Short mmCIF file of C-alpha atoms in Angstrom, two decimals:
data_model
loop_
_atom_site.label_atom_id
_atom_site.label_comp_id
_atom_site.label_asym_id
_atom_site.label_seq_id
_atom_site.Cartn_x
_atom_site.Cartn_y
_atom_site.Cartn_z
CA UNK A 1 0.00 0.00 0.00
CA UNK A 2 1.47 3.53 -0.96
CA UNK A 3 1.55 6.30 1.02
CA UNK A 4 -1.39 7.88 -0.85
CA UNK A 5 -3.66 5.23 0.08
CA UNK A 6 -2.47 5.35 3.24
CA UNK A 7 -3.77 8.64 3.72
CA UNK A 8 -7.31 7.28 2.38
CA UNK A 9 -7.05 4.64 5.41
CA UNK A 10 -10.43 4.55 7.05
CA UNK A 11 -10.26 6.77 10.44
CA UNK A 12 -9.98 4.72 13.33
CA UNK A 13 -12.98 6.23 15.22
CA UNK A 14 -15.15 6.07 12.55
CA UNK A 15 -14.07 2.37 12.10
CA UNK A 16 -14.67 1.84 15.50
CA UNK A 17 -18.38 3.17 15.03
CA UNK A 18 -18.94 1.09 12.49
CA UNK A 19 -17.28 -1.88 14.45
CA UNK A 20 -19.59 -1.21 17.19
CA UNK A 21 -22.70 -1.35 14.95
CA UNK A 22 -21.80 -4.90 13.54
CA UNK A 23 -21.07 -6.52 16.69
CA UNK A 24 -24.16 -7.60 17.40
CA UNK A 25 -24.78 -9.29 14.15
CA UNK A 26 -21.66 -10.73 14.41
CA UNK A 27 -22.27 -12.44 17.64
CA UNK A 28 -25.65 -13.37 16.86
CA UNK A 29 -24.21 -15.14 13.06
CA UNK A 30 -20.93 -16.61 15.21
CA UNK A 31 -23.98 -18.33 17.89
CA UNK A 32 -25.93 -19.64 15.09
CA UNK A 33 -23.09 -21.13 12.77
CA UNK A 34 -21.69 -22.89 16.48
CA UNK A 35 -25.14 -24.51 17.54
CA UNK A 36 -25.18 -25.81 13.43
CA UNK A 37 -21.64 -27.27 14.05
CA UNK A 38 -22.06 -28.86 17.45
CA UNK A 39 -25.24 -30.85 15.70
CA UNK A 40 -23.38 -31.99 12.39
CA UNK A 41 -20.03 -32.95 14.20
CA UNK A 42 -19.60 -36.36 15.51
CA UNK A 43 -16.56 -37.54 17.10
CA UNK A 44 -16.38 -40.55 19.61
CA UNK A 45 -14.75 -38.15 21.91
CA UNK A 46 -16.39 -34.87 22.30
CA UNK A 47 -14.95 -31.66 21.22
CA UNK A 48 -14.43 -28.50 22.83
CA UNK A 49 -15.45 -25.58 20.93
CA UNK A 50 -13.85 -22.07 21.35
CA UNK A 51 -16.08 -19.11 19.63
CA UNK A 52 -14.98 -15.62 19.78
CA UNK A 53 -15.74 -12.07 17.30
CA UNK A 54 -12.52 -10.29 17.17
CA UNK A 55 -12.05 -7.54 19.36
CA UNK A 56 -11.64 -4.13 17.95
CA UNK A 57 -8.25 -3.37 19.11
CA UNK A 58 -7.37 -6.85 17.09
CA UNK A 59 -8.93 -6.07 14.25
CA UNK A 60 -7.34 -2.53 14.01
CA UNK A 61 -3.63 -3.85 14.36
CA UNK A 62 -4.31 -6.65 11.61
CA UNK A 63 -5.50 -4.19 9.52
CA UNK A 64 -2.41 -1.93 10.16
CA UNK A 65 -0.21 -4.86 9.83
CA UNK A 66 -1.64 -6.47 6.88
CA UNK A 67 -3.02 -3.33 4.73
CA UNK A 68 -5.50 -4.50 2.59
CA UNK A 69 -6.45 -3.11 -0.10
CA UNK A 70 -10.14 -3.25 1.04
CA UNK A 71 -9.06 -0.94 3.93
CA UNK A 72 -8.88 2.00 0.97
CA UNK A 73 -12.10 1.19 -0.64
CA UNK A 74 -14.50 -0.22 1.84
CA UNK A 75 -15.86 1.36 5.06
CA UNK A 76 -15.62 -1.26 6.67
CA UNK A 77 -13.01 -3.79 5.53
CA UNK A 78 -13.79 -7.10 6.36
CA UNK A 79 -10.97 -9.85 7.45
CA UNK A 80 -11.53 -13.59 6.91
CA UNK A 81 -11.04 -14.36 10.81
CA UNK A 82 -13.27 -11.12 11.92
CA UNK A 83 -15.75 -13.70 13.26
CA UNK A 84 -13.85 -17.78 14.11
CA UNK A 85 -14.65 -20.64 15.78
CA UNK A 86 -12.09 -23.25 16.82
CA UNK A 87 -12.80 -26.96 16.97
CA UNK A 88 -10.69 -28.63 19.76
CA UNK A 89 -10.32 -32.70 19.14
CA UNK A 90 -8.88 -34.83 21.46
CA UNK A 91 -6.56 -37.12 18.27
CA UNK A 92 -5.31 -36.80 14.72
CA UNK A 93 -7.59 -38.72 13.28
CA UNK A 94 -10.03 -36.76 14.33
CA UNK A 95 -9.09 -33.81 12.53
CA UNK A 96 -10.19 -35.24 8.64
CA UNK A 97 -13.07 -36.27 10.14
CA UNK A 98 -14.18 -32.99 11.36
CA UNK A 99 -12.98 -31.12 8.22
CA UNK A 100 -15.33 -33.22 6.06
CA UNK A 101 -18.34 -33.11 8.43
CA UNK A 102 -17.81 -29.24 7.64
CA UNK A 103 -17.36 -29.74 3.98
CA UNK A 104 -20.65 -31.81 4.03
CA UNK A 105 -22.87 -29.32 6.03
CA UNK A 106 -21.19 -25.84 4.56
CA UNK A 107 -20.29 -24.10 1.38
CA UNK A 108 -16.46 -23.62 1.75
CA UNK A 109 -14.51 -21.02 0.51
CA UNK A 110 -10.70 -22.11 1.31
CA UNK A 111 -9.20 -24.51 3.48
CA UNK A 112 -5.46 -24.02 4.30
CA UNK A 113 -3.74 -26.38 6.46
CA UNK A 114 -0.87 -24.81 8.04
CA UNK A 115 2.41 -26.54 9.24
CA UNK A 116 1.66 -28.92 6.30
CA UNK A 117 4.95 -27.28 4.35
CA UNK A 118 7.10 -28.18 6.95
CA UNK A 119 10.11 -30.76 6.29
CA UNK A 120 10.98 -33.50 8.85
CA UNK A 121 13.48 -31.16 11.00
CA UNK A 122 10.50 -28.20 11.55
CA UNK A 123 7.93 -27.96 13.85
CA UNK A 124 5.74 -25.37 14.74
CA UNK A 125 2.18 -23.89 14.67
CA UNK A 126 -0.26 -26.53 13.01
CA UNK A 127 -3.98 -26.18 12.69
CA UNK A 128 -6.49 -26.36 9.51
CA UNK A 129 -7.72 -23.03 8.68
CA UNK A 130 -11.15 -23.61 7.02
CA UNK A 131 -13.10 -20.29 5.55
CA UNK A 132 -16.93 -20.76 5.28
CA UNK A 133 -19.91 -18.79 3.68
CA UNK A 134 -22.25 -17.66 6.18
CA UNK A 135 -25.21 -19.92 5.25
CA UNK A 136 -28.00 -17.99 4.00
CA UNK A 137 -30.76 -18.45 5.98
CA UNK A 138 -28.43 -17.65 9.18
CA UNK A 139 -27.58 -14.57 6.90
CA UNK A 140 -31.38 -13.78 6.21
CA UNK A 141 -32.75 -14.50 9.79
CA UNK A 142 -30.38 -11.64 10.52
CA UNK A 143 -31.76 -9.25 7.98
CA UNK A 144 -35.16 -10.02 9.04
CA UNK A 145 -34.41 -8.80 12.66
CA UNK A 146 -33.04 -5.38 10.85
CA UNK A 147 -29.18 -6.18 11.03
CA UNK A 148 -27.12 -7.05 7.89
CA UNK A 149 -23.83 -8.55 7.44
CA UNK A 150 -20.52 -6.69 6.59
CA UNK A 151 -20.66 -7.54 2.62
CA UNK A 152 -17.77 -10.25 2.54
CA UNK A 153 -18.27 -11.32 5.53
CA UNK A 154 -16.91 -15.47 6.32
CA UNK A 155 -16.22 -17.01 9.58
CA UNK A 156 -12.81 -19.13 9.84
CA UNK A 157 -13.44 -22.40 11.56
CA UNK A 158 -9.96 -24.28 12.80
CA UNK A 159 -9.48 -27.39 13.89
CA UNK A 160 -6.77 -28.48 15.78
CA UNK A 161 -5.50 -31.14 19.06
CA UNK A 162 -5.69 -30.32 22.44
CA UNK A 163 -1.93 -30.52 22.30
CA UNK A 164 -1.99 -27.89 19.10
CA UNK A 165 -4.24 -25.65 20.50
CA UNK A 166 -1.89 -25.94 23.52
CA UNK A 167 0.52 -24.89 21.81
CA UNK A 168 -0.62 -22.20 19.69
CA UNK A 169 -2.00 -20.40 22.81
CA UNK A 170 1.64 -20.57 24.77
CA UNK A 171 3.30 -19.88 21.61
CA UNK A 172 0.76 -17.02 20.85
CA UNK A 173 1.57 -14.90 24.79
CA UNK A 174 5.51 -15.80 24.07
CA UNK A 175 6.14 -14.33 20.39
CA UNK A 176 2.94 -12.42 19.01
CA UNK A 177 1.55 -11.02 21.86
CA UNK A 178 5.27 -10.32 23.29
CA UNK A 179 7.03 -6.95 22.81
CA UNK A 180 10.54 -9.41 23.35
CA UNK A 181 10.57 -12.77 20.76
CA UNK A 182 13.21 -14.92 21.01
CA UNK A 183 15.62 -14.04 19.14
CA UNK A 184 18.58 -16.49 20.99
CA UNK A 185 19.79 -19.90 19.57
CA UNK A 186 19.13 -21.33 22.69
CA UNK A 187 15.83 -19.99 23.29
CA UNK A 188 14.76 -20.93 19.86
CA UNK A 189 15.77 -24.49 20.00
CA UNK A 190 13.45 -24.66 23.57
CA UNK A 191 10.71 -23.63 21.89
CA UNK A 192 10.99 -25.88 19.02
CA UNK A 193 11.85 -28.92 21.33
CA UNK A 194 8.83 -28.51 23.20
CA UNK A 195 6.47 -28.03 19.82
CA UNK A 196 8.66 -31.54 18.63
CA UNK A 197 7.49 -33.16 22.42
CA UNK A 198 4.18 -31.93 21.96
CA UNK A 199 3.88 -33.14 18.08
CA UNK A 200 4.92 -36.41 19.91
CA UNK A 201 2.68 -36.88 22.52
CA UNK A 202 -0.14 -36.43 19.65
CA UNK A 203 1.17 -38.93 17.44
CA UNK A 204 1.81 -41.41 20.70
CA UNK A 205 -1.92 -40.85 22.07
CA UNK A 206 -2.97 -41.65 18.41
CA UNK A 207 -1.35 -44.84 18.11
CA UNK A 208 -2.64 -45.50 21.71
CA UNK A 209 -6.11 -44.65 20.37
CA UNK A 210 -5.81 -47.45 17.22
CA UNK A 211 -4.13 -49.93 19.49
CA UNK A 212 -7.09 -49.13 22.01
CA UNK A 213 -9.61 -49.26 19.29
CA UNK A 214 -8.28 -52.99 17.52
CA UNK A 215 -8.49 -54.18 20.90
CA UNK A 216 -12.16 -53.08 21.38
CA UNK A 217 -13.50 -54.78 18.05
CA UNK A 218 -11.90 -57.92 18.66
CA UNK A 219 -13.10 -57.78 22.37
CA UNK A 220 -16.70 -56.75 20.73
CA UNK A 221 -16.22 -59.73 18.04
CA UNK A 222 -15.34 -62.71 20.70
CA UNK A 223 -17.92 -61.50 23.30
CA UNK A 224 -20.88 -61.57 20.28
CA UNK A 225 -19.58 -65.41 19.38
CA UNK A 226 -19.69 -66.18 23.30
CA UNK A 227 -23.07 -64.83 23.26
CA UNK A 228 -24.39 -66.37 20.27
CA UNK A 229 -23.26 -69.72 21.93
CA UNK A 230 -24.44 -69.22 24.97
CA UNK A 231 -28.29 -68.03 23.08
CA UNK A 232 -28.21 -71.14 20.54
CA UNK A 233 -28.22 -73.07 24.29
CA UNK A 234 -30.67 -71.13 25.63
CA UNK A 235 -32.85 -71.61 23.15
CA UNK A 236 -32.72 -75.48 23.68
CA UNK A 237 -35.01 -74.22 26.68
CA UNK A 238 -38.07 -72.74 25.04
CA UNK A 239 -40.23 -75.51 22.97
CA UNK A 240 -39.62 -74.92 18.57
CA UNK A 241 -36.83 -72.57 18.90
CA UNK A 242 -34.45 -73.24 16.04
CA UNK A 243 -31.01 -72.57 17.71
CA UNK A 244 -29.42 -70.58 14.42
CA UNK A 245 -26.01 -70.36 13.94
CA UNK A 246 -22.75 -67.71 13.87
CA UNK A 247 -22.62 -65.31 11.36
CA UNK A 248 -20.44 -62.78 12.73
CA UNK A 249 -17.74 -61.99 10.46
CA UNK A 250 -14.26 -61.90 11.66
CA UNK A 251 -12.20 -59.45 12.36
CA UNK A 252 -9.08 -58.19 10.71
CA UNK A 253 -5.42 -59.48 11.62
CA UNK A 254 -3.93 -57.65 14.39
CA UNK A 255 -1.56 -54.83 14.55
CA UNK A 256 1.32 -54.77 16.89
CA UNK A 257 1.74 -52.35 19.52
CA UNK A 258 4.68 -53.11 21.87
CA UNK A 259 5.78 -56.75 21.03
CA UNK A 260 5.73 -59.39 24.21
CA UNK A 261 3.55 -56.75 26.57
CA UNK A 262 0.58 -57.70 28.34
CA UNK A 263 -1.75 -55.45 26.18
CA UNK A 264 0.12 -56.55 23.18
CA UNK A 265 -0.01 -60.80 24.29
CA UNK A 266 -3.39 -60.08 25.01
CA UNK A 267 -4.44 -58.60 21.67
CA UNK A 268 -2.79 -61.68 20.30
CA UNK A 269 -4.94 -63.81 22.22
CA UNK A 270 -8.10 -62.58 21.24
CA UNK A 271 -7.09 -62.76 17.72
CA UNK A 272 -5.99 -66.12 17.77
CA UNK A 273 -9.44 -66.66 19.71
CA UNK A 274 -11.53 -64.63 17.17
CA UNK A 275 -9.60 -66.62 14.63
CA UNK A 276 -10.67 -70.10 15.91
CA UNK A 277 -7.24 -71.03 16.87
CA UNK A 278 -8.43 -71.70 20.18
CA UNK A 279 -5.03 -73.62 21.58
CA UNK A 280 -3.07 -70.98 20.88
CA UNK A 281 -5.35 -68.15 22.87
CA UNK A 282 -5.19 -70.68 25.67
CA UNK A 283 -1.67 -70.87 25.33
CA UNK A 284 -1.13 -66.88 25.56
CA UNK A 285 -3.50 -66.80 27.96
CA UNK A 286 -1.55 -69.05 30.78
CA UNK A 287 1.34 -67.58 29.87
CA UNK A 288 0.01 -64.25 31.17
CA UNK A 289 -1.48 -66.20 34.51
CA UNK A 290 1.94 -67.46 34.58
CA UNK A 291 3.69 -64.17 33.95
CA UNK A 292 2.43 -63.18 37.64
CA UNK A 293 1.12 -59.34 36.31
CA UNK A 294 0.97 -56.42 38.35
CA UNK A 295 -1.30 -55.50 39.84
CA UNK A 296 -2.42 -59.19 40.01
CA UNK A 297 -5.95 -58.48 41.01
CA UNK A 298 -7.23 -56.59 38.32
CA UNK A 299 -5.57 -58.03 35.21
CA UNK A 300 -5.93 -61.81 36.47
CA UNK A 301 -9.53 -61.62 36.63
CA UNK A 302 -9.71 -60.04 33.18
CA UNK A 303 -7.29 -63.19 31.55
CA UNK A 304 -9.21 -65.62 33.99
CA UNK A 305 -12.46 -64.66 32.23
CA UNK A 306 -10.64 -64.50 28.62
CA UNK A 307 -9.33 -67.96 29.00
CA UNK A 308 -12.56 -69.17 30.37
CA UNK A 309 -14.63 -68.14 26.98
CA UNK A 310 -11.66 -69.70 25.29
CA UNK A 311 -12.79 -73.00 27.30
CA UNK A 312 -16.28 -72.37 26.34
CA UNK A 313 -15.87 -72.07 22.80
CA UNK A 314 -14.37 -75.50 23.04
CA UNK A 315 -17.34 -76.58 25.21
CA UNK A 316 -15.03 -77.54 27.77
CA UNK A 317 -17.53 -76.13 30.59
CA UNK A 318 -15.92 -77.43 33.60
CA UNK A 319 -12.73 -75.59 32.61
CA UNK A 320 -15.49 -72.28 31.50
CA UNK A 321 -16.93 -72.52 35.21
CA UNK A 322 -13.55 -72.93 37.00
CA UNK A 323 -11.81 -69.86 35.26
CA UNK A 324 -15.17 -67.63 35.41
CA UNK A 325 -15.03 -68.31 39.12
CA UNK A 326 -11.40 -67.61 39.70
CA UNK A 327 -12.07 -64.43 37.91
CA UNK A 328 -14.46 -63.50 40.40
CA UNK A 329 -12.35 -64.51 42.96
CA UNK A 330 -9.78 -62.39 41.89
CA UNK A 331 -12.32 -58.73 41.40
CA UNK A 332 -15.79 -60.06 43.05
CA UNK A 333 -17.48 -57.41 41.71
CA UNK A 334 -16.71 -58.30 38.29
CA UNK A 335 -20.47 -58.82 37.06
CA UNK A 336 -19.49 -60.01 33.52
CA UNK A 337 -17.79 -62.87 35.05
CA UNK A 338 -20.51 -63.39 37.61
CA UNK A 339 -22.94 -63.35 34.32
CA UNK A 340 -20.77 -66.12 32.77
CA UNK A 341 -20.80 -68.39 35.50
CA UNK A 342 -24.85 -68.26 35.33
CA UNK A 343 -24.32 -68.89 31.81
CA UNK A 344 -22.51 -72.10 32.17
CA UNK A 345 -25.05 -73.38 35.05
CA UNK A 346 -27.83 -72.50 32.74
CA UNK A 347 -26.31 -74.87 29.80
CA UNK A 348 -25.38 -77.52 32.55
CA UNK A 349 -29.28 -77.47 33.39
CA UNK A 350 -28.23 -76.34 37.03
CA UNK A 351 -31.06 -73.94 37.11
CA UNK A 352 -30.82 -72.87 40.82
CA UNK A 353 -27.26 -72.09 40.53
CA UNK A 354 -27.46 -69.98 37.37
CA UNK A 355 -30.24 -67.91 39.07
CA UNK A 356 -28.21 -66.94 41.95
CA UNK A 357 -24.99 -66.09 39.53
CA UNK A 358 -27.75 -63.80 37.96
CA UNK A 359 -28.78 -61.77 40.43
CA UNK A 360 -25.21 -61.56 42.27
CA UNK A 361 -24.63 -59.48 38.82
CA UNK A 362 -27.35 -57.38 38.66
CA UNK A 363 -26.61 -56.57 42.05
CA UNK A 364 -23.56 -55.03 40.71
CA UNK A 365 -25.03 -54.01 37.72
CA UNK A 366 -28.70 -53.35 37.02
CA UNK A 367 -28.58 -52.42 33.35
CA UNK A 368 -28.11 -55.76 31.97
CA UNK A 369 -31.20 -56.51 29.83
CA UNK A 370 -29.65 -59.77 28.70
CA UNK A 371 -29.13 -60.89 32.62
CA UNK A 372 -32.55 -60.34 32.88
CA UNK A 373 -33.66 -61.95 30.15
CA UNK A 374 -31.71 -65.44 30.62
CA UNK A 375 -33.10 -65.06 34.69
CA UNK A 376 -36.40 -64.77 32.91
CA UNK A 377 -35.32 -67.92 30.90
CA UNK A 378 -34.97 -69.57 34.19
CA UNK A 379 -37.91 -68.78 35.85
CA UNK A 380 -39.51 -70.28 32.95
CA UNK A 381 -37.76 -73.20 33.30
CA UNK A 382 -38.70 -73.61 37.31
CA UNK A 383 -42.37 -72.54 36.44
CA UNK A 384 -41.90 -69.03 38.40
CA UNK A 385 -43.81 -67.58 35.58
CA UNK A 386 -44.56 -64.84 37.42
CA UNK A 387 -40.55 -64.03 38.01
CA UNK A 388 -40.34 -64.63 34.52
CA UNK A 389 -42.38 -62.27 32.86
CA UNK A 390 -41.32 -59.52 34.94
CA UNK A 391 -37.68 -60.11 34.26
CA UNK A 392 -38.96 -60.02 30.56
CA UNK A 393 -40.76 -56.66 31.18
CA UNK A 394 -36.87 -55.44 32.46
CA UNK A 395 -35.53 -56.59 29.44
CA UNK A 396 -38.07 -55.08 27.12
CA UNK A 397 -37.75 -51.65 29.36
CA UNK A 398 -33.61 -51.67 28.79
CA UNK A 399 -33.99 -51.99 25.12
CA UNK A 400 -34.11 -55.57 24.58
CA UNK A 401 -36.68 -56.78 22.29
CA UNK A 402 -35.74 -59.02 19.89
CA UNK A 403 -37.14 -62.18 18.45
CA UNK A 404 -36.18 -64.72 21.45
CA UNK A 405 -37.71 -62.33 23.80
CA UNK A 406 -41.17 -62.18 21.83
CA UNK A 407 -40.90 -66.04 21.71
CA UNK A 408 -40.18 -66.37 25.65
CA UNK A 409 -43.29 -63.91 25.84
CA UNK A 410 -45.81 -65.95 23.62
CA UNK A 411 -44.64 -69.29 25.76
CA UNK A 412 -45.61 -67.45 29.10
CA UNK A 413 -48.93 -65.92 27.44
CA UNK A 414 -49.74 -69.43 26.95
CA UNK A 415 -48.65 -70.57 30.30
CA UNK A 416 -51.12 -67.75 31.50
CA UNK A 417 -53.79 -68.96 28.92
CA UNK A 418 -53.69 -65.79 27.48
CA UNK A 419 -53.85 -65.40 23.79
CA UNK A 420 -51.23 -62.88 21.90
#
């Protein structure tokens, strides 16, 4: 910008008038464009968001720094972060995921990913940058209440880690908001080691997150085959149930994490045990018993109960029952195990026993509506039809509906001689 234009630079009071007359607008478009992204963005873990119409004392330096040409011809020159949001995630992967929930709900203008140029020996400040058009009926709600935009107006969305943001607000007080930057060797390399630690720390909590996740769906994928066992036997117990079969399809090969750790020997188990190679989850599994963990509690009730679905898989109940019960000896209030041992009694047509394993875990645990509906499935079987259909009601009231609960509830209509 020349000096002639500078001298055709809007006046700072009468900028400020004009700054004061859009704030409101500006809030009110910032609130509505938020409440639209909190609805459309879905993360596993929630994200924080940070909303905020830049003060005038902001705006004025930017414009002083930056000296757009706008600032000559416009009244009011509008910059693309007048009015942001920021979009706080807890892990990498997050971050494409929220950049195309906004690219699917909102007309985008630019999206500039900075840090992305950096080689392997840089770090420093990363975020996405996305611009957005102000949708238009946010736009026209606002003209209908007699306020109208700034004519260019966009709000800047970014998206960034809790350890980014972290570091963008530090480095933000220490360099741009500083009269003093480092300007020191010494000082400089601090800074960028503790960017490289935090850049770290992200990429480490994101390969905790897929090792975390991997173990879920092959926990998820062995405790649906246990189940669908453990419901073709139940069936045997209601008259013209056919008992079905597994259909669950299996999961992907593993990925390794830290090679011969628990996590990472238990991972291996489950696979192998997902994988029908029951021996070999055995195997793994005694060898963690045998390993002696710390703290033994915790983690030898978890491989107790493992090894014991291994056993069950190979119908090898008394084995099931005996590791199911060590489990519980090992964390009592360990209701899955409790559930398990029930399970086994039921199959072994020790109906007392399985109804007390029952209740013991939905005494720890009262939002089971498949404990309730295998009790129910006892009752039934010791004529308590009463018990029975009110342990079915449970079910039905926690979400559980599905075919072998209407069938258990046509058998005790009849029992009732009631007709459907």
């Amino acid at each position: 910008m020349d000096i002639k234009n500078l001298h055709n630079f809007p006046d700072k009071s009468a900028l400020q008038e004009q700054y004061t007359s859009y704030h409101p607008i500006l809030e009110s478009v910032l609130f509505a464009i938020e409440q639209r992204l909190k609805t459309c963005i879905t993360l596993s873990s929630t994200p924080t968001f940070k909303s905020r119409v830049k003060n005038f004392t902001s705006y004025y330096r930017k414009l002083l720094r930056i000296k757009p040409e706008s600032a000559v011809k416009d009244a009011f020159p509008v910059l693309t972060d007048l009015i942001g949001i920021r979009i706080i995630c807890a892990f990498l992967e997050d971050l494409s995921v929220v950049e195309q929930q906004i690219e699917n709900n909102f007309s985008i203008k630019e999206i500039e990913r900075k840090g992305a140029a950096h080689t392997f020996k840089e770090f420093g400040y990363e975020s996405v940058h996305i611009l957005i058009e102000i949708p238009e009926e946010i736009s026209d709600a606002a003209e209908q209440n007699g306020f109208k935009l700034p004519d260019e107006c966009v709000c800047e969305i970014q998206i960034r880690t809790i350890l980014q943001d972290a570091w963008a607000e530090v480095e933000h007080e220490l360099v741009y908001k500083s009269e003093f930057s480092p300007f020191d060797l010494p000082l400089k390399r601090k800074l960028a080691s503790i960017n490289a630690s935090l850049s770290l720390a992200d990429i480490i909590f994101q390969e905790i997150r897929d090792y975390q996740n991997k173990l879920n769906r092959e926990i998820d994928y062995r405790r649906n085959t246990f189940y669908e066992k453990a419901d073709n036997a139940a069936r045997s117990l209601l008259p013209d149930t056919d008992s079905g079969g597994i259909s669950l399809p299996p999961p992907s090969s593993p990925s390794p994490f830290i090679r011969g750790t628990i996590d990472d020997l238990l991972l291996d188990a489950i696979h192998a045990h997902n994988s029908g190679d029951l021996g070999r989850a055995i195997e793994i599994y005694t060898k963690i018993i045998e390993s002696k963990p710390e703290p033994n509690e915790v983690i030898l009730s978890v491989i107790y109960k493992h090894r014991g679905m291994a056993y069950f898989a190979q119908n090898k109940y008394d084995d099931s029952l005996n590791d199911f019960e060590t489990s519980v000896r090992y964390q009592p209030q360990n209701f899955r195990s409790l559930y398990y041992i029930g399970i086994v009694y039921c199959i072994q047509n020790k109906y007392a026993q399985a109804l007390d394993y029952f209740t013991k875990s939905l005494e720890y645990n009262e939002f089971q509506p498949h404990v309730y509906y295998r009790r129910a499935l006892v009752y039934f079987k010791l004529s308590q039809y009463e018990q029975s259909l009110s342990d079915l009601s449970m079910a039905n009231k926690l979400g559980l509906n599905d075919a072998d609960c209407k069938h258990l509830h046509e058998e005790l209509m009849e029992k009732y001689g009631m007709n459907m």
